[in-house]
Coordinates of C-alpha atoms in Angstrom, one line a residue:
X1 CA 0.0 0.0 0.0
X2 CA 1.3 3.5 -0.8
X3 CA 1.9 6.0 1.9
X4 CA -1.8 6.9 2.0
X5 CA -4.7 5.3 0.2
X6 CA -7.7 3.0 0.2
X7 CA -7.9 -0.7 -0.5
X8 CA -10.7 -3.3 -0.2
X9 CA -10.2 -7.0 0.0
X10 CA -12.6 -9.9 0.3
X11 CA -11.8 -12.8 2.6
X12 CA -13.6 -16.1 2.4
X13 CA -13.4 -18.5 5.4
X14 CA -15.7 -21.4 6.5
X15 CA -18.3 -20.5 3.8
X16 CA -18.5 -16.9 5.1
X17 CA -17.5 -13.8 3.1
X18 CA -16.0 -10.8 4.8
X19 CA -15.3 -7.5 3.1
X20 CA -12.4 -5.6 4.6
X21 CA -11.9 -1.9 3.8
X22 CA -8.5 -0.5 4.7
X23 CA -7.9 3.2 4.7
X24 CA -4.2 4.2 5.2
X25 CA -3.1 7.5 6.6
X26 CA 0.3 8.9 7.2
X27 CA 0.0 8.1 10.9
X28 CA -2.2 5.0 10.9
X29 CA -5.0 2.9 9.6
X30 CA -8.8 2.7 9.7
X31 CA -9.9 -0.9 9.0
X32 CA -13.6 -1.9 8.6
X33 CA -14.5 -5.5 8.6
X34 CA -18.1 -6.5 7.7
X35 CA -20.1 -9.5 6.7
X36 CA -23.2 -8.9 4.6
X37 CA -24.3 -5.3 4.5
X38 CA -21.7 -2.5 4.9
X39 CA -22.1 -1.4 8.5
X40 CA -19.9 0.1 11.2
X41 CA -19.9 -2.2 14.2
X42 CA -17.9 -2.7 17.4
X43 CA -14.9 -0.4 17.3
X44 CA -11.5 -0.3 19.0
X45 CA -8.6 2.0 18.7
X46 CA -4.9 1.3 19.5
X47 CA -1.9 3.5 19.6
X48 CA 1.5 1.8 19.1
X49 CA 3.9 4.6 19.6
X50 CA 5.2 3.5 23.0
X51 CA 6.9 0.3 24.2
X52 CA 3.6 -1.5 24.2
X53 CA 0.4 -0.6 22.4
X54 CA -2.5 1.1 24.3
X55 CA -6.1 0.4 23.4
X56 CA -9.5 1.9 24.0
X57 CA -12.9 0.5 23.2
X58 CA -15.0 3.0 21.3
X59 CA -18.1 0.8 20.6
X60 CA -18.1 -2.4 22.8
X61 CA -18.7 -5.9 21.6
X62 CA -19.7 -9.1 23.5
X63 CA -18.0 -11.6 21.3
X64 CA -14.8 -11.3 19.3
X65 CA -13.4 -8.6 21.6
X66 CA -10.0 -10.4 21.7
X67 CA -9.9 -10.5 17.9
X68 CA -10.6 -6.8 17.5
X69 CA -7.9 -5.9 20.1
X70 CA -5.4 -8.3 18.5
X71 CA -5.8 -6.8 15.0
X72 CA -5.7 -3.3 16.2
X73 CA -2.7 -3.7 18.5
X74 CA -0.8 -5.7 15.9
X75 CA -1.1 -3.1 13.2
X76 CA -0.6 -0.2 15.5
X77 CA 2.6 -1.7 16.9
X78 CA 4.0 -2.8 13.5
X79 CA 3.5 0.7 12.0
X80 CA 4.1 2.7 15.1
X81 CA 0.9 4.6 14.8
X82 CA -2.8 4.6 15.3
X83 CA -5.1 1.8 14.2
X84 CA -8.9 1.9 14.4
X85 CA -10.8 -1.4 13.7
X86 CA -14.5 -1.8 13.2
X87 CA -16.2 -5.2 13.1
X88 CA -19.8 -6.0 11.9
X89 CA -20.5 -9.7 11.5
X90 CA -23.7 -11.8 11.5
X91 CA -22.5 -14.3 14.1
X92 CA -19.4 -14.9 16.2
X93 CA -16.2 -15.3 14.1
X94 CA -14.7 -18.4 15.7
X95 CA -10.9 -19.0 15.8
X96 CA -10.5 -20.3 12.3
X97 CA -12.1 -17.3 10.5
X98 CA -10.4 -15.0 12.9
X99 CA -6.9 -16.4 12.1
X100 CA -7.6 -16.2 8.3
X101 CA -8.8 -12.5 8.7
X102 CA -5.7 -11.5 10.7
X103 CA -3.4 -13.1 8.2
X104 CA -5.1 -11.5 5.1
X105 CA -5.4 -8.0 6.8
X106 CA -1.7 -8.1 7.8
X107 CA -0.7 -9.0 4.3
X108 CA -2.8 -6.2 2.8
X109 CA -1.5 -3.5 5.0
X110 CA 2.1 -4.5 4.3
X111 CA 1.7 -4.3 0.5

């Protein structure tokens, strides 16, 4: 991905289709993950400028909170900036779909 820009990828896992919108800024990312209709959902923000990332929940979630925090902190730490991640899914992700999403999102932000 160039220094700033927008990219959309589609991730298919366990017969589920997730669309991922990645907006890159000079100082971070906004990543929106949705299944089905394009909606904002549970949202977390992480800042990775210190020795360990710091996170704040913006819109809480019952399930998949660990997934959101992991994605946000991983990207924020790697790029030493801010990462905001929103997740809107029809049902709980599960570990397999979560792993595939993390892998594909990480690949996409590194390009």
